[in-house]
mmCIF file of C-alpha atoms in Angstrom:
data_model
loop_
_atom_site.group_PDB
_atom_site.id
_atom_site.type_symbol
_atom_site.label_atom_id
_atom_site.label_comp_id
_atom_site.label_asym_id
_atom_site.label_seq_id
_atom_site.Cartn_x
_atom_site.Cartn_y
_atom_site.Cartn_z
ATOM 1 C CA MET A 1 82.276 329.070 -62.994
ATOM 2 C CA ASP A 2 83.077 325.373 -61.936
ATOM 3 C CA LYS A 3 81.690 325.922 -58.886
ATOM 4 C CA GLN A 4 78.132 326.806 -60.594
ATOM 5 C CA ARG A 5 78.837 324.605 -63.648
ATOM 6 C CA PHE A 6 78.890 321.228 -60.332
ATOM 7 C CA THR A 7 75.713 322.646 -58.468
ATOM 8 C CA LEU A 8 73.254 322.496 -61.692
ATOM 9 C CA ALA A 9 74.812 319.694 -62.194
ATOM 10 C CA VAL A 10 74.038 317.899 -58.536
ATOM 11 C CA LEU A 11 70.040 319.750 -59.722
ATOM 12 C CA ALA A 12 69.643 317.900 -63.181
ATOM 13 C CA VAL A 13 71.021 314.644 -60.979
ATOM 14 C CA LEU A 14 68.339 314.781 -58.610
ATOM 15 C CA PRO A 15 65.490 313.772 -59.854
ATOM 16 C CA LEU A 16 66.552 310.911 -61.965
ATOM 17 C CA VAL A 17 67.503 309.677 -58.287
ATOM 18 C CA MET A 18 64.943 310.569 -56.996
ATOM 19 C CA ALA A 19 63.061 308.380 -59.382
ATOM 20 C CA CYS A 20 64.670 305.572 -59.003
ATOM 21 C CA GLY A 21 64.209 305.201 -55.557
ATOM 22 C CA SER A 22 60.495 305.323 -56.236
ATOM 23 C CA ASP A 23 60.651 302.583 -58.823
ATOM 24 C CA THR A 24 62.965 300.386 -56.030
ATOM 25 C CA GLY A 25 59.668 301.343 -53.946
ATOM 26 C CA GLY A 26 57.457 299.570 -55.908
ATOM 27 C CA ASP A 27 58.979 296.512 -56.773
ATOM 28 C CA THR A 28 59.266 295.746 -53.435
ATOM 29 C CA GLY A 29 55.699 295.922 -52.828
ATOM 30 C CA GLY A 30 55.578 293.571 -55.687
ATOM 31 C CA VAL A 31 57.431 291.543 -54.460
ATOM 32 C CA SER A 32 56.137 291.549 -50.895
ATOM 33 C CA ALA A 33 52.529 290.643 -52.764
ATOM 34 C CA ALA A 34 53.750 287.804 -54.223
ATOM 35 C CA SER A 35 55.427 286.083 -51.988
ATOM 36 C CA GLY A 36 52.858 284.770 -49.696
ATOM 37 C CA VAL A 37 50.783 283.809 -52.575
ATOM 38 C CA PRO A 38 52.728 281.585 -55.313
ATOM 39 C CA GLY A 39 53.473 277.603 -54.729
ATOM 40 C CA VAL A 40 50.661 277.807 -52.359
ATOM 41 C CA HIS A 41 46.489 275.938 -53.636
ATOM 42 C CA TRP A 42 44.914 277.803 -52.471
ATOM 43 C CA LYS A 43 41.037 276.387 -52.138
ATOM 44 C CA VAL A 44 38.084 278.497 -52.950
ATOM 45 C CA ASP A 45 35.232 278.916 -50.576
ATOM 46 C CA SER A 46 32.665 281.691 -52.350
ATOM 47 C CA VAL A 47 32.604 284.269 -55.266
ATOM 48 C CA THR A 48 30.945 287.450 -54.881
ATOM 49 C CA VAL A 49 29.780 289.182 -58.190
ATOM 50 C CA ASP A 50 27.418 291.976 -57.560
ATOM 51 C CA GLY A 51 26.989 291.605 -54.021
ATOM 52 C CA THR A 52 25.861 288.268 -54.387
ATOM 53 C CA THR A 53 27.717 285.407 -52.504
ATOM 54 C CA ARG A 54 28.599 282.365 -53.985
ATOM 55 C CA HIS A 55 30.130 279.246 -52.208
ATOM 56 C CA VAL A 56 31.318 276.703 -53.688
ATOM 57 C CA PRO A 57 29.082 273.882 -54.561
ATOM 58 C CA ALA A 58 28.918 271.172 -51.649
ATOM 59 C CA GLU A 59 30.921 268.230 -54.622
ATOM 60 C CA ALA A 60 32.336 270.018 -57.083
ATOM 61 C CA ASP A 61 36.376 271.598 -57.095
ATOM 62 C CA ALA A 62 37.596 274.576 -56.808
ATOM 63 C CA ASP A 63 41.102 275.884 -56.556
ATOM 64 C CA LEU A 64 43.941 278.153 -57.332
ATOM 65 C CA ARG A 65 47.516 277.320 -57.560
ATOM 66 C CA ILE A 66 49.981 280.189 -58.568
ATOM 67 C CA GLY A 67 53.498 278.945 -59.504
ATOM 68 C CA LYS A 68 56.553 280.498 -59.268
ATOM 69 C CA ASP A 69 57.618 280.179 -62.324
ATOM 70 C CA GLY A 70 54.766 283.008 -64.286
ATOM 71 C CA THR A 71 51.506 280.206 -64.556
ATOM 72 C CA ALA A 72 48.441 279.343 -62.676
ATOM 73 C CA GLU A 73 46.043 276.331 -62.248
ATOM 74 C CA GLY A 74 43.013 275.190 -60.841
ATOM 75 C CA HIS A 75 39.086 274.598 -61.394
ATOM 76 C CA TYR A 76 36.423 277.008 -61.708
ATOM 77 C CA GLY A 77 33.998 274.456 -60.054
ATOM 78 C CA CYS A 78 33.440 271.533 -63.006
ATOM 79 C CA ASN A 79 36.462 272.689 -65.356
ATOM 80 C CA GLN A 80 40.102 272.935 -65.203
ATOM 81 C CA PHE A 81 41.901 275.990 -66.091
ATOM 82 C CA SER A 82 45.015 276.662 -66.693
ATOM 83 C CA ALA A 83 46.745 280.662 -67.373
ATOM 84 C CA LYS A 84 49.502 283.105 -66.956
ATOM 85 C CA ALA A 85 49.742 284.893 -64.156
ATOM 86 C CA ALA A 86 51.585 288.501 -63.589
ATOM 87 C CA PHE A 87 52.286 290.277 -59.727
ATOM 88 C CA THR A 88 52.614 293.743 -59.874
ATOM 89 C CA ASP A 89 52.905 295.610 -56.194
ATOM 90 C CA HIS A 90 49.412 294.254 -54.399
ATOM 91 C CA HIS A 91 47.887 292.866 -57.637
ATOM 92 C CA VAL A 92 48.263 289.890 -59.473
ATOM 93 C CA GLU A 93 46.576 289.292 -62.988
ATOM 94 C CA LEU A 94 45.807 285.990 -64.785
ATOM 95 C CA THR A 95 46.013 286.280 -69.150
ATOM 96 C CA HIS A 96 45.313 283.606 -71.657
ATOM 97 C CA ALA A 97 42.972 281.143 -69.172
ATOM 98 C CA ARG A 98 41.966 278.200 -70.797
ATOM 99 C CA GLN A 99 40.003 275.414 -69.210
ATOM 100 C CA THR A 100 38.327 272.414 -70.698
ATOM 101 C CA LEU A 101 34.758 271.720 -71.684
ATOM 102 C CA MET A 102 33.223 269.230 -69.519
ATOM 103 C CA ALA A 103 29.397 270.193 -68.838
ATOM 104 C CA CYS A 104 27.921 269.589 -64.802
ATOM 105 C CA GLU A 105 24.832 269.756 -63.278
ATOM 106 C CA PRO A 106 23.307 273.736 -63.856
ATOM 107 C CA ASN A 107 24.444 274.628 -60.375
ATOM 108 C CA ARG A 108 28.130 273.790 -60.445
ATOM 109 C CA MET A 109 27.894 275.413 -63.727
ATOM 110 C CA ALA A 110 26.642 278.614 -62.251
ATOM 111 C CA PHE A 111 29.071 279.199 -59.722
ATOM 112 C CA GLU A 112 31.872 278.355 -62.386
ATOM 113 C CA ARG A 113 31.018 281.326 -64.545
ATOM 114 C CA ALA A 114 30.822 283.425 -61.418
ATOM 115 C CA LEU A 115 34.155 282.356 -61.186
ATOM 116 C CA ALA A 116 35.641 282.724 -64.182
ATOM 117 C CA ALA A 117 34.847 285.923 -64.735
ATOM 118 C CA THR A 118 35.698 287.178 -61.471
ATOM 119 C CA LEU A 119 39.620 285.336 -61.918
ATOM 120 C CA THR A 120 39.840 286.301 -64.890
ATOM 121 C CA ASP A 121 38.655 290.480 -64.929
ATOM 122 C CA ASP A 122 42.079 292.418 -65.271
ATOM 123 C CA SER A 123 43.679 293.135 -62.223
ATOM 124 C CA LEU A 124 42.556 291.627 -58.816
ATOM 125 C CA THR A 125 43.775 292.457 -55.832
ATOM 126 C CA VAL A 126 45.687 290.620 -53.294
ATOM 127 C CA GLU A 127 45.198 290.413 -49.947
ATOM 128 C CA THR A 128 46.801 288.341 -47.226
ATOM 129 C CA LYS A 129 45.308 287.011 -43.324
ATOM 130 C CA GLY A 130 46.569 284.162 -42.079
ATOM 131 C CA ASP A 131 45.809 281.096 -44.231
ATOM 132 C CA GLY A 132 42.942 282.879 -46.225
ATOM 133 C CA LEU A 133 43.852 285.041 -48.853
ATOM 134 C CA THR A 134 41.185 287.652 -50.968
ATOM 135 C CA LEU A 135 40.972 288.378 -54.462
ATOM 136 C CA THR A 136 38.901 291.795 -56.026
ATOM 137 C CA THR A 137 39.008 293.277 -58.665
ATOM 138 C CA HIS A 138 38.286 297.362 -59.619
ATOM 139 C CA ASP A 139 34.902 296.481 -59.231
ATOM 140 C CA GLY A 140 34.645 294.814 -56.016
ATOM 141 C CA ASP A 141 33.564 291.934 -56.389
ATOM 142 C CA ARG A 142 36.116 289.332 -54.502
ATOM 143 C CA VAL A 143 37.208 285.592 -54.450
ATOM 144 C CA GLN A 144 37.997 284.164 -50.808
ATOM 145 C CA LEU A 145 40.147 281.262 -50.116
ATOM 146 C CA THR A 146 41.752 279.461 -48.141
ATOM 147 C CA LYS A 147 45.215 277.753 -48.279
ATOM 148 C CA GLU A 148 45.234 274.021 -48.879
ATOM 149 C CA GLN A 149 47.356 271.640 -46.299
ATOM 150 C CA ASP A 150 49.437 268.864 -48.079
ATOM 151 C CA ALA A 151 47.609 265.496 -47.998
ATOM 152 C CA SER A 152 49.592 263.060 -46.035
ATOM 153 C CA LEU A 153 50.057 259.441 -47.887
ATOM 154 C CA TYR A 154 48.487 257.737 -44.683
ATOM 155 C CA GLY A 155 45.402 257.653 -43.477
ATOM 156 C CA THR A 156 43.992 259.371 -46.793
ATOM 157 C CA LYS A 157 40.962 258.195 -48.689
ATOM 158 C CA TRP A 158 42.764 257.545 -52.066
ATOM 159 C CA THR A 159 40.453 257.840 -55.027
ATOM 160 C CA ILE A 160 41.782 256.248 -58.031
ATOM 161 C CA THR A 161 41.255 258.704 -61.285
ATOM 162 C CA SER A 162 43.238 257.012 -63.782
ATOM 163 C CA LEU A 163 45.805 254.131 -64.319
ATOM 164 C CA GLY A 164 48.594 254.630 -67.036
ATOM 165 C CA GLU A 165 50.767 252.234 -68.659
ATOM 166 C CA ASP A 166 53.881 252.666 -70.850
ATOM 167 C CA GLY A 167 54.290 257.032 -69.965
ATOM 168 C CA THR A 168 50.565 257.009 -71.281
ATOM 169 C CA THR A 169 47.780 257.831 -69.467
ATOM 170 C CA ALA A 170 43.727 257.859 -69.089
ATOM 171 C CA SER A 171 41.266 258.421 -66.990
ATOM 172 C CA LEU A 172 39.161 255.346 -65.839
ATOM 173 C CA PRO A 173 36.180 254.516 -66.904
ATOM 174 C CA GLN A 174 31.513 256.219 -66.216
ATOM 175 C CA GLN A 175 31.256 253.474 -64.534
ATOM 176 C CA SER A 176 34.267 252.865 -62.693
ATOM 177 C CA LYS A 177 34.488 256.652 -61.248
ATOM 178 C CA GLY A 178 34.426 256.823 -57.620
ATOM 179 C CA SER A 179 34.202 252.685 -57.194
ATOM 180 C CA ALA A 180 38.704 251.881 -56.622
ATOM 181 C CA TYR A 181 40.996 253.851 -53.790
ATOM 182 C CA LEU A 182 43.566 252.619 -51.651
ATOM 183 C CA THR A 183 44.034 254.057 -47.802
ATOM 184 C CA PHE A 184 48.287 253.376 -46.347
ATOM 185 C CA ASP A 185 47.913 252.566 -42.487
ATOM 186 C CA LYS A 186 51.700 253.051 -40.638
ATOM 187 C CA LYS A 187 50.479 251.632 -38.174
ATOM 188 C CA SER A 188 49.707 248.153 -38.935
ATOM 189 C CA GLY A 189 52.420 248.314 -42.122
ATOM 190 C CA LYS A 190 49.233 248.049 -44.466
ATOM 191 C CA VAL A 191 47.163 249.091 -47.999
ATOM 192 C CA THR A 192 43.476 248.527 -48.038
ATOM 193 C CA GLY A 193 41.037 249.692 -50.159
ATOM 194 C CA ARG A 194 38.847 248.493 -53.116
ATOM 195 C CA LEU A 195 40.580 247.622 -56.241
ATOM 196 C CA GLY A 196 36.958 248.900 -58.159
ATOM 197 C CA CYS A 197 35.250 245.332 -57.241
ATOM 198 C CA ASN A 198 36.547 243.591 -55.209
ATOM 199 C CA HIS A 199 37.889 244.668 -51.835
ATOM 200 C CA VAL A 200 42.105 244.144 -51.051
ATOM 201 C CA THR A 201 44.440 243.961 -48.890
ATOM 202 C CA ALA A 202 48.090 244.207 -48.779
ATOM 203 C CA LYS A 203 51.492 244.558 -47.085
ATOM 204 C CA ALA A 204 53.087 247.684 -47.534
ATOM 205 C CA THR A 205 56.512 248.427 -46.626
ATOM 206 C CA VAL A 206 57.424 252.641 -47.271
ATOM 207 C CA ARG A 207 61.190 253.495 -47.486
ATOM 208 C CA ASP A 208 62.509 256.050 -49.909
ATOM 209 C CA GLY A 209 59.823 257.109 -51.838
ATOM 210 C CA ARG A 210 59.080 253.177 -52.715
ATOM 211 C CA ILE A 211 56.278 251.303 -51.655
ATOM 212 C CA ALA A 212 57.337 247.244 -51.550
ATOM 213 C CA LEU A 213 53.774 245.920 -52.356
ATOM 214 C CA GLY A 214 52.619 242.467 -50.937
ATOM 215 C CA PRO A 215 50.707 239.619 -52.608
ATOM 216 C CA ALA A 216 47.315 241.444 -53.156
ATOM 217 C CA SER A 217 44.525 239.458 -50.827
ATOM 218 C CA THR A 218 40.840 240.028 -51.844
ATOM 219 C CA THR A 219 37.122 238.877 -52.125
ATOM 220 C CA ARG A 220 36.247 237.209 -55.079
ATOM 221 C CA MET A 221 33.194 238.696 -56.723
ATOM 222 C CA MET A 222 32.556 238.773 -60.194
ATOM 223 C CA CYS A 223 31.186 242.468 -61.350
ATOM 224 C CA ASP A 224 30.695 244.948 -64.285
ATOM 225 C CA ALA A 225 33.054 244.648 -66.711
ATOM 226 C CA SER A 226 34.501 247.812 -67.026
ATOM 227 C CA LEU A 227 34.998 247.189 -62.881
ATOM 228 C CA MET A 228 37.352 244.191 -63.098
ATOM 229 C CA HIS A 229 38.976 245.685 -66.130
ATOM 230 C CA THR A 230 40.388 248.760 -63.520
ATOM 231 C CA GLU A 231 40.266 245.784 -61.187
ATOM 232 C CA LYS A 232 43.190 244.015 -63.071
ATOM 233 C CA SER A 233 45.290 246.784 -63.830
ATOM 234 C CA LEU A 234 45.239 247.800 -60.304
ATOM 235 C CA LEU A 235 46.675 244.215 -58.940
ATOM 236 C CA ARG A 236 49.320 244.941 -61.423
ATOM 237 C CA LEU A 237 50.366 247.110 -58.663
ATOM 238 C CA PHE A 238 50.715 244.661 -55.943
ATOM 239 C CA ASP A 239 53.548 241.693 -55.643
ATOM 240 C CA GLY A 240 56.674 244.507 -56.719
ATOM 241 C CA THR A 241 57.579 247.855 -55.546
ATOM 242 C CA ALA A 242 56.076 250.700 -56.717
ATOM 243 C CA THR A 243 57.936 254.497 -56.501
ATOM 244 C CA TYR A 244 55.738 257.252 -55.302
ATOM 245 C CA GLU A 245 54.953 260.421 -56.622
ATOM 246 C CA LEU A 246 52.979 262.969 -53.133
ATOM 247 C CA ASP A 247 51.921 266.649 -54.888
ATOM 248 C CA HIS A 248 49.672 268.441 -52.628
ATOM 249 C CA ARG A 249 46.375 265.902 -52.391
ATOM 250 C CA THR A 250 47.360 263.679 -55.859
ATOM 251 C CA LEU A 251 49.553 260.235 -55.572
ATOM 252 C CA THR A 252 50.724 258.614 -58.489
ATOM 253 C CA LEU A 253 51.694 255.072 -58.424
ATOM 254 C CA THR A 254 54.761 253.866 -61.063
ATOM 255 C CA SER A 255 55.311 250.267 -60.476
ATOM 256 C CA GLU A 256 58.858 249.184 -61.972
ATOM 257 C CA ASN A 257 56.896 247.335 -65.094
ATOM 258 C CA GLY A 258 56.206 250.658 -66.590
ATOM 259 C CA GLU A 259 51.867 250.548 -65.108
ATOM 260 C CA SER A 260 51.023 253.686 -62.802
ATOM 261 C CA ALA A 261 47.248 255.109 -60.924
ATOM 262 C CA GLU A 262 47.147 258.092 -60.747
ATOM 263 C CA ALA A 263 44.681 258.853 -56.766
ATOM 264 C CA VAL A 264 43.259 261.789 -55.586
ATOM 265 C CA ALA A 265 43.269 262.417 -52.268
ATOM 266 C CA ALA A 266 39.103 262.502 -50.987
ATOM 267 C CA ARG A 267 38.166 265.722 -49.097
#
């Protein structure tokens, strides 16, 4: 009798053991799918909807970064967006998406609508191959992306996008956008560029996360008031030491007196 009871008990436990084994296999698949995708900056190449492929317009910014903390962010082509991201097996789902509400050229907006609808269309199948990533909906629509390398401090044209003071940051006025940039040259130990109106040259010594900027040598032109305001703010970074932070293709400079400038790498 005891032997019979023992046999029945073993048979009753076996299905549970097999079920646990199946769950473990599913978890492994989820980890595998997520391992190479989070923490990488993915540049969007194209989106295909109903068999029609749209490539990213030349002037548009379209990218995706999924963090290891379950968040996602990027650009649809015109607007920035953020969302929650969850991996299951070989799938990822982006939910609770929020975006800015800017208006751009019609072709950028058309691309943005297609990309936004595809990325947030329920669960997406994840497929990686080399430096490429493909996200596919259950209807067969897909987004093609490519891993984008981080920009180097040296040799990159850093276009100033915003200025800050005492922890408050503001984007450049419309008239000033694209007019200010800096390029650091490791060989010469100098930084050159444009401050909004005038061109600038100065010594730049990079060490331990800091850049010692020498006095600025500039041309002597006069420009629109907004350009001169941008230039005046940037000049306060020179003849002193600033900390710098590189995040993929974004550079932030912060002076000892709290002045800051944020720049993006030209593509």
